[in-house]
Amino acid sequence: MRPNKRDELVRKALQVFYQDGFHATGMDKLVVETGVSKTSMYKHFRTKEELILAALRLRDENFRNWFLRRIEELADTPADQLIASFDALGEWFEEDGFRGCMFIKAGAEFQDKTHPIHVQAAEHKRLLLEYFTDLARRAGASAPEALACQILLLKEGAIVTAVLIKSCDPAHEAKAAAKVLLEAALLN
Amino acid sequence: MRPNKRDELVRKALQVFYQDGFHATGMDKLVVETGVSKTSMYKHFRTKEELILAALRLRDENFRNWFLRRIEELADTPADQLIASFDALGEWFEEDGFRGCMFIKAGAEFQDKTHPIHVQAAEHKRLLLEYFTDLARRAGASAPEALACQILLLKEGAIVTAVLIKSCDPAHEAKAAAKVLLEAALLN
DNA sequence: TCCAAGGTTTACTGATCGGTACATGTTGGA
DNA sequence: TCCAACATGTACCGATCAGTAAACCTTGGA
């Protein structure tokens, strides 16, 4: 029951859930994949739901760490960073094993708005919206909340579209749209 | 085995799948909900997958019929119709039992790009993109495909955000963004 | 009136679901 | 060396999964 063992289980579960989905992934499969016994698994996580929540927490940490860091690497000013976020997205879309946003999928599989998994997925999006709002404010947008929301819409739309449509380069078009929206928000 | 009986089964299955998800809905549940026996169900549909595909076909028909008709009711010119599509979306979001886009959810639960269900979900989005492209072209946009893609991104993003976040009015912000993007596309 | 055809039902299949009781290591302290 | 504490594995639970075999109506035609 050393803590790093638990982390390793969460890491592996995250991979499988991301690849195959939540309902489609049984605990037996995770037991086989991790090599641990079922009893050990249930010593670390009282229920499957608890394991999913742990996996989502790890995913939130991993994704936001990578996304924010990459944006800061790509651009210096808040305005440029808002735009550069779509370059980061584009890089993500090109990765092997890209399967869309785990939190959109979590919200889709657990639709009850009061369900802990749905709530946690929503929290991830809220944190991203907060981040965009901060960038928009520091960029000097006339209505930072509105611009941030619009940027978020483009980001979520780009992810969904990247999953479903091959034509229409979503990251590129989202970036072009963001430029126009940012410019308009700075003028007023 | 009269044809309207089959349609009735598809209609009911569509409701349940939309409400509870695909993997989370068992055939036994559908059998109880529809009142038909399991054998009869499997006389109409050889597999669960076939039933899901039939439900998605009906959903595509219902949604696109409603969406296009509503847009035509709300606006006359192609340019206005591009913008009015977000008013239609907003009405959809306010409906009781709104649970997001069935095709996004289908793509999320069946992630393999070659899976028939994933393919059919993608086809729905492609048809919508085609529709937006037509509107953009008739509106006189300088790059109709690009504008249509951007409108689609806003639409998909608005749906996802409407499901997950309560703050930030997605239909309203998407409409505002679309106005800016349309104006920019008409100027050049 | 009888029969054939086809839709419907009951009852079931093996596999898998999430989860657990209980036996079996394994390890640190005395 | 022995024991207590705890982690692990085996084997299983009832429920549910997608799907099916075979008995049971029901109905139209002769």
PDB file of C-alpha atoms in Angstrom, chain B:
ATOM      1  CA  MET B   1     -43.211  -6.963 -37.886  1.00  0.00           C
ATOM      2  CA  ARG B   2     -45.170  -4.063 -39.315  1.00  0.00           C
ATOM      3  CA  PRO B   3     -42.830  -1.202 -40.215  1.00  0.00           C
ATOM      4  CA  ASN B   4     -44.361   1.344 -37.835  1.00  0.00           C
ATOM      5  CA  LYS B   5     -43.705  -1.022 -34.942  1.00  0.00           C
ATOM      6  CA  ARG B   6     -40.024  -0.919 -35.800  1.00  0.00           C
ATOM      7  CA  ASP B   7     -40.097   2.870 -35.978  1.00  0.00           C
ATOM      8  CA  GLU B   8     -41.714   2.983 -32.577  1.00  0.00           C
ATOM      9  CA  LEU B   9     -38.936   0.835 -31.140  1.00  0.00           C
ATOM     10  CA  VAL B  10     -36.286   3.097 -32.668  1.00  0.00           C
ATOM     11  CA  ARG B  11     -38.033   6.172 -31.300  1.00  0.00           C
ATOM     12  CA  LYS B  12     -38.115   4.792 -27.787  1.00  0.00           C
ATOM     13  CA  ALA B  13     -34.536   3.507 -27.990  1.00  0.00           C
ATOM     14  CA  LEU B  14     -33.435   6.958 -29.114  1.00  0.00           C
ATOM     15  CA  GLN B  15     -34.963   8.524 -26.010  1.00  0.00           C
ATOM     16  CA  VAL B  16     -33.271   6.076 -23.654  1.00  0.00           C
ATOM     17  CA  PHE B  17     -29.884   6.176 -25.381  1.00  0.00           C
ATOM     18  CA  TYR B  18     -29.958   9.977 -25.387  1.00  0.00           C
ATOM     19  CA  GLN B  19     -30.879  10.096 -21.729  1.00  0.00           C
ATOM     20  CA  ASP B  20     -28.615   7.389 -20.314  1.00  0.00           C
ATOM     21  CA  GLY B  21     -25.891   6.725 -22.872  1.00  0.00           C
ATOM     22  CA  PHE B  22     -25.121   3.786 -25.114  1.00  0.00           C
ATOM     23  CA  HIS B  23     -23.006   1.441 -23.017  1.00  0.00           C
ATOM     24  CA  ALA B  24     -25.004   2.275 -19.907  1.00  0.00           C
ATOM     25  CA  THR B  25     -28.261   1.193 -21.579  1.00  0.00           C
ATOM     26  CA  GLY B  26     -28.804  -2.546 -21.731  1.00  0.00           C
ATOM     27  CA  MET B  27     -31.074  -4.321 -24.162  1.00  0.00           C
ATOM     28  CA  ASP B  28     -33.063  -5.664 -21.203  1.00  0.00           C
ATOM     29  CA  LYS B  29     -33.879  -2.117 -20.164  1.00  0.00           C
ATOM     30  CA  LEU B  30     -35.058  -1.276 -23.676  1.00  0.00           C
ATOM     31  CA  VAL B  31     -37.171  -4.419 -23.692  1.00  0.00           C
ATOM     32  CA  VAL B  32     -38.859  -3.309 -20.464  1.00  0.00           C
ATOM     33  CA  GLU B  33     -39.313   0.282 -21.684  1.00  0.00           C
ATOM     34  CA  THR B  34     -40.816  -0.688 -25.018  1.00  0.00           C
ATOM     35  CA  GLY B  35     -42.969  -3.499 -23.597  1.00  0.00           C
ATOM     36  CA  VAL B  36     -41.902  -5.775 -26.418  1.00  0.00           C
ATOM     37  CA  SER B  37     -40.193  -9.108 -25.832  1.00  0.00           C
ATOM     38  CA  LYS B  38     -36.507  -9.622 -26.304  1.00  0.00           C
ATOM     39  CA  THR B  39     -36.920 -12.020 -29.200  1.00  0.00           C
ATOM     40  CA  SER B  40     -39.124  -9.530 -31.026  1.00  0.00           C
ATOM     41  CA  MET B  41     -36.541  -6.861 -30.456  1.00  0.00           C
ATOM     42  CA  TYR B  42     -33.897  -9.065 -32.038  1.00  0.00           C
ATOM     43  CA  LYS B  43     -36.240  -9.829 -34.949  1.00  0.00           C
ATOM     44  CA  HIS B  44     -36.224  -6.141 -35.790  1.00  0.00           C
ATOM     45  CA  PHE B  45     -32.535  -5.501 -35.054  1.00  0.00           C
ATOM     46  CA  ARG B  46     -29.886  -8.160 -35.439  1.00  0.00           C
ATOM     47  CA  THR B  47     -27.585  -6.580 -32.863  1.00  0.00           C
ATOM     48  CA  LYS B  48     -27.501  -3.713 -30.382  1.00  0.00           C
ATOM     49  CA  GLU B  49     -25.173  -1.893 -32.745  1.00  0.00           C
ATOM     50  CA  GLU B  50     -27.790  -2.037 -35.498  1.00  0.00           C
ATOM     51  CA  LEU B  51     -30.340  -0.528 -33.111  1.00  0.00           C
ATOM     52  CA  ILE B  52     -27.949   2.246 -32.138  1.00  0.00           C
ATOM     53  CA  LEU B  53     -27.292   3.020 -35.808  1.00  0.00           C
ATOM     54  CA  ALA B  54     -31.027   3.181 -36.483  1.00  0.00           C
ATOM     55  CA  ALA B  55     -31.492   5.508 -33.510  1.00  0.00           C
ATOM     56  CA  LEU B  56     -28.697   7.753 -34.762  1.00  0.00           C
ATOM     57  CA  ARG B  57     -30.249   7.884 -38.229  1.00  0.00           C
ATOM     58  CA  LEU B  58     -33.542   9.000 -36.716  1.00  0.00           C
ATOM     59  CA  ARG B  59     -31.785  11.552 -34.528  1.00  0.00           C
ATOM     60  CA  ASP B  60     -29.924  12.962 -37.515  1.00  0.00           C
ATOM     61  CA  GLU B  61     -33.167  13.291 -39.434  1.00  0.00           C
ATOM     62  CA  ASN B  62     -35.049  14.846 -36.514  1.00  0.00           C
ATOM     63  CA  PHE B  63     -32.324  17.250 -35.528  1.00  0.00           C
ATOM     64  CA  ARG B  64     -31.374  18.528 -38.952  1.00  0.00           C
ATOM     65  CA  ASN B  65     -35.012  18.896 -39.931  1.00  0.00           C
ATOM     66  CA  TRP B  66     -35.748  20.921 -36.833  1.00  0.00           C
ATOM     67  CA  PHE B  67     -32.523  22.946 -36.945  1.00  0.00           C
ATOM     68  CA  LEU B  68     -32.718  23.965 -40.606  1.00  0.00           C
ATOM     69  CA  ARG B  69     -36.428  24.713 -40.451  1.00  0.00           C
ATOM     70  CA  ARG B  70     -36.029  26.826 -37.306  1.00  0.00           C
ATOM     71  CA  ILE B  71     -33.177  28.797 -38.861  1.00  0.00           C
ATOM     72  CA  GLU B  72     -35.312  29.553 -41.906  1.00  0.00           C
ATOM     73  CA  GLU B  73     -38.121  30.703 -39.663  1.00  0.00           C
ATOM     74  CA  LEU B  74     -35.810  33.029 -37.739  1.00  0.00           C
ATOM     75  CA  ALA B  75     -34.040  34.736 -40.647  1.00  0.00           C
ATOM     76  CA  ASP B  76     -34.317  35.326 -44.390  1.00  0.00           C
ATOM     77  CA  THR B  77     -30.879  36.011 -45.820  1.00  0.00           C
ATOM     78  CA  PRO B  78     -27.994  33.507 -45.678  1.00  0.00           C
ATOM     79  CA  ALA B  79     -25.910  35.889 -43.586  1.00  0.00           C
ATOM     80  CA  ASP B  80     -28.688  36.376 -41.043  1.00  0.00           C
ATOM     81  CA  GLN B  81     -29.347  32.646 -41.028  1.00  0.00           C
ATOM     82  CA  LEU B  82     -25.748  31.898 -40.065  1.00  0.00           C
ATOM     83  CA  ILE B  83     -26.225  34.139 -37.048  1.00  0.00           C
ATOM     84  CA  ALA B  84     -29.762  32.961 -36.276  1.00  0.00           C
ATOM     85  CA  SER B  85     -28.534  29.397 -36.001  1.00  0.00           C
ATOM     86  CA  PHE B  86     -27.230  30.318 -32.561  1.00  0.00           C
ATOM     87  CA  ASP B  87     -30.669  31.525 -31.512  1.00  0.00           C
ATOM     88  CA  ALA B  88     -31.985  28.115 -32.523  1.00  0.00           C
ATOM     89  CA  LEU B  89     -29.201  26.506 -30.516  1.00  0.00           C
ATOM     90  CA  GLY B  90     -30.106  28.640 -27.518  1.00  0.00           C
ATOM     91  CA  GLU B  91     -33.709  27.441 -27.708  1.00  0.00           C
ATOM     92  CA  TRP B  92     -32.477  23.865 -27.819  1.00  0.00           C
ATOM     93  CA  PHE B  93     -30.292  24.367 -24.746  1.00  0.00           C
ATOM     94  CA  GLU B  94     -33.323  25.580 -22.792  1.00  0.00           C
ATOM     95  CA  GLU B  95     -35.451  22.553 -23.604  1.00  0.00           C
ATOM     96  CA  ASP B  96     -36.343  20.161 -20.814  1.00  0.00           C
ATOM     97  CA  GLY B  97     -34.214  17.066 -21.067  1.00  0.00           C
ATOM     98  CA  PHE B  98     -31.466  18.755 -23.073  1.00  0.00           C
ATOM     99  CA  ARG B  99     -28.459  16.458 -22.760  1.00  0.00           C
ATOM    100  CA  GLY B 100     -26.057  17.733 -25.365  1.00  0.00           C
ATOM    101  CA  CYS B 101     -25.323  16.418 -28.828  1.00  0.00           C
ATOM    102  CA  MET B 102     -26.044  12.741 -29.359  1.00  0.00           C
ATOM    103  CA  PHE B 103     -23.339  12.491 -32.017  1.00  0.00           C
ATOM    104  CA  ILE B 104     -20.624  13.970 -29.850  1.00  0.00           C
ATOM    105  CA  LYS B 105     -21.600  11.402 -27.251  1.00  0.00           C
ATOM    106  CA  ALA B 106     -21.624   8.606 -29.814  1.00  0.00           C
ATOM    107  CA  GLY B 107     -18.162   9.637 -30.987  1.00  0.00           C
ATOM    108  CA  ALA B 108     -17.019   9.717 -27.373  1.00  0.00           C
ATOM    109  CA  GLU B 109     -18.304   6.246 -26.535  1.00  0.00           C
ATOM    110  CA  PHE B 110     -17.179   4.620 -29.791  1.00  0.00           C
ATOM    111  CA  GLN B 111     -13.790   6.162 -30.385  1.00  0.00           C
ATOM    112  CA  ASP B 112     -12.411   3.877 -33.032  1.00  0.00           C
ATOM    113  CA  LYS B 113     -12.534   5.984 -36.192  1.00  0.00           C
ATOM    114  CA  THR B 114     -13.460   2.951 -38.290  1.00  0.00           C
ATOM    115  CA  HIS B 115     -16.369   1.901 -36.060  1.00  0.00           C
ATOM    116  CA  PRO B 116     -19.714   2.246 -37.902  1.00  0.00           C
ATOM    117  CA  ILE B 117     -21.214   4.276 -35.056  1.00  0.00           C
ATOM    118  CA  HIS B 118     -18.280   6.674 -35.044  1.00  0.00           C
ATOM    119  CA  VAL B 119     -18.462   6.962 -38.821  1.00  0.00           C
ATOM    120  CA  GLN B 120     -22.156   7.776 -38.692  1.00  0.00           C
ATOM    121  CA  ALA B 121     -21.632  10.415 -36.008  1.00  0.00           C
ATOM    122  CA  ALA B 122     -18.937  12.006 -38.140  1.00  0.00           C
ATOM    123  CA  GLU B 123     -21.281  11.998 -41.129  1.00  0.00           C
ATOM    124  CA  HIS B 124     -23.815  14.071 -39.184  1.00  0.00           C
ATOM    125  CA  LYS B 125     -21.189  16.716 -38.464  1.00  0.00           C
ATOM    126  CA  ARG B 126     -20.060  16.667 -42.067  1.00  0.00           C
ATOM    127  CA  LEU B 127     -23.601  17.373 -43.236  1.00  0.00           C
ATOM    128  CA  LEU B 128     -23.865  20.312 -40.863  1.00  0.00           C
ATOM    129  CA  LEU B 129     -20.535  21.654 -42.079  1.00  0.00           C
ATOM    130  CA  GLU B 130     -21.804  21.343 -45.639  1.00  0.00           C
ATOM    131  CA  TYR B 131     -24.922  23.300 -44.708  1.00  0.00           C
ATOM    132  CA  PHE B 132     -22.912  26.077 -43.074  1.00  0.00           C
ATOM    133  CA  THR B 133     -20.587  26.166 -46.072  1.00  0.00           C
ATOM    134  CA  ASP B 134     -23.536  26.644 -48.372  1.00  0.00           C
ATOM    135  CA  LEU B 135     -24.882  29.481 -46.227  1.00  0.00           C
ATOM    136  CA  ALA B 136     -21.446  31.104 -46.050  1.00  0.00           C
ATOM    137  CA  ARG B 137     -21.003  30.904 -49.803  1.00  0.00           C
ATOM    138  CA  ARG B 138     -24.434  32.393 -50.474  1.00  0.00           C
ATOM    139  CA  ALA B 139     -23.736  35.088 -47.879  1.00  0.00           C
ATOM    140  CA  GLY B 140     -20.760  36.127 -49.986  1.00  0.00           C
ATOM    141  CA  ALA B 141     -17.962  35.219 -47.593  1.00  0.00           C
ATOM    142  CA  SER B 142     -14.489  35.507 -49.075  1.00  0.00           C
ATOM    143  CA  ALA B 143     -13.520  32.029 -47.798  1.00  0.00           C
ATOM    144  CA  PRO B 144     -16.783  30.136 -47.281  1.00  0.00           C
ATOM    145  CA  GLU B 145     -15.172  26.876 -46.139  1.00  0.00           C
ATOM    146  CA  ALA B 146     -13.110  28.657 -43.505  1.00  0.00           C
ATOM    147  CA  LEU B 147     -16.042  30.675 -42.191  1.00  0.00           C
ATOM    148  CA  ALA B 148     -18.268  27.595 -42.123  1.00  0.00           C
ATOM    149  CA  CYS B 149     -15.680  25.672 -40.156  1.00  0.00           C
ATOM    150  CA  GLN B 150     -15.385  28.503 -37.650  1.00  0.00           C
ATOM    151  CA  ILE B 151     -19.154  28.638 -37.253  1.00  0.00           C
ATOM    152  CA  LEU B 152     -19.179  24.899 -36.713  1.00  0.00           C
ATOM    153  CA  LEU B 153     -16.466  25.195 -34.057  1.00  0.00           C
ATOM    154  CA  LEU B 154     -18.566  27.764 -32.228  1.00  0.00           C
ATOM    155  CA  LYS B 155     -21.635  25.553 -32.463  1.00  0.00           C
ATOM    156  CA  GLU B 156     -19.903  22.415 -31.177  1.00  0.00           C
ATOM    157  CA  GLY B 157     -18.147  24.377 -28.473  1.00  0.00           C
ATOM    158  CA  ALA B 158     -21.416  25.959 -27.398  1.00  0.00           C
ATOM    159  CA  ILE B 159     -23.086  22.554 -27.078  1.00  0.00           C
ATOM    160  CA  VAL B 160     -20.256  21.069 -25.024  1.00  0.00           C
ATOM    161  CA  THR B 161     -20.077  24.146 -22.825  1.00  0.00           C
ATOM    162  CA  ALA B 162     -23.845  24.246 -22.344  1.00  0.00           C
ATOM    163  CA  VAL B 163     -23.617  20.715 -20.973  1.00  0.00           C
ATOM    164  CA  LEU B 164     -20.724  21.351 -18.599  1.00  0.00           C
ATOM    165  CA  ILE B 165     -20.774  24.984 -17.452  1.00  0.00           C
ATOM    166  CA  LYS B 166     -23.653  26.983 -16.033  1.00  0.00           C
ATOM    167  CA  SER B 167     -21.895  30.357 -15.954  1.00  0.00           C
ATOM    168  CA  CYS B 168     -20.963  31.822 -19.357  1.00  0.00           C
ATOM    169  CA  ASP B 169     -24.044  31.821 -21.634  1.00  0.00           C
ATOM    170  CA  PRO B 170     -22.716  29.732 -24.553  1.00  0.00           C
ATOM    171  CA  ALA B 171     -25.431  30.394 -27.126  1.00  0.00           C
ATOM    172  CA  HIS B 172     -25.235  34.133 -26.513  1.00  0.00           C
ATOM    173  CA  GLU B 173     -21.440  34.312 -26.661  1.00  0.00           C
ATOM    174  CA  ALA B 174     -21.295  32.049 -29.698  1.00  0.00           C
ATOM    175  CA  LYS B 175     -23.752  34.319 -31.494  1.00  0.00           C
ATOM    176  CA  ALA B 176     -21.739  37.405 -30.617  1.00  0.00           C
ATOM    177  CA  ALA B 177     -18.558  35.717 -31.860  1.00  0.00           C
ATOM    178  CA  ALA B 178     -20.258  34.568 -35.046  1.00  0.00           C
ATOM    179  CA  LYS B 179     -21.326  38.134 -35.833  1.00  0.00           C
ATOM    180  CA  VAL B 180     -17.755  39.333 -35.572  1.00  0.00           C
ATOM    181  CA  LEU B 181     -16.430  36.462 -37.689  1.00  0.00           C
ATOM    182  CA  LEU B 182     -19.092  36.925 -40.342  1.00  0.00           C
ATOM    183  CA  GLU B 183     -18.433  40.623 -40.599  1.00  0.00           C
ATOM    184  CA  ALA B 184     -14.714  39.971 -40.987  1.00  0.00           C
ATOM    185  CA  ALA B 185     -15.366  37.338 -43.657  1.00  0.00           C
ATOM    186  CA  LEU B 186     -17.585  39.731 -45.642  1.00  0.00           C
ATOM    187  CA  LEU B 187     -15.093  42.611 -45.554  1.00  0.00           C
ATOM    188  CA  ASN B 188     -12.132  40.842 -47.126  1.00  0.00           C
TER     189      ASN B 188
END
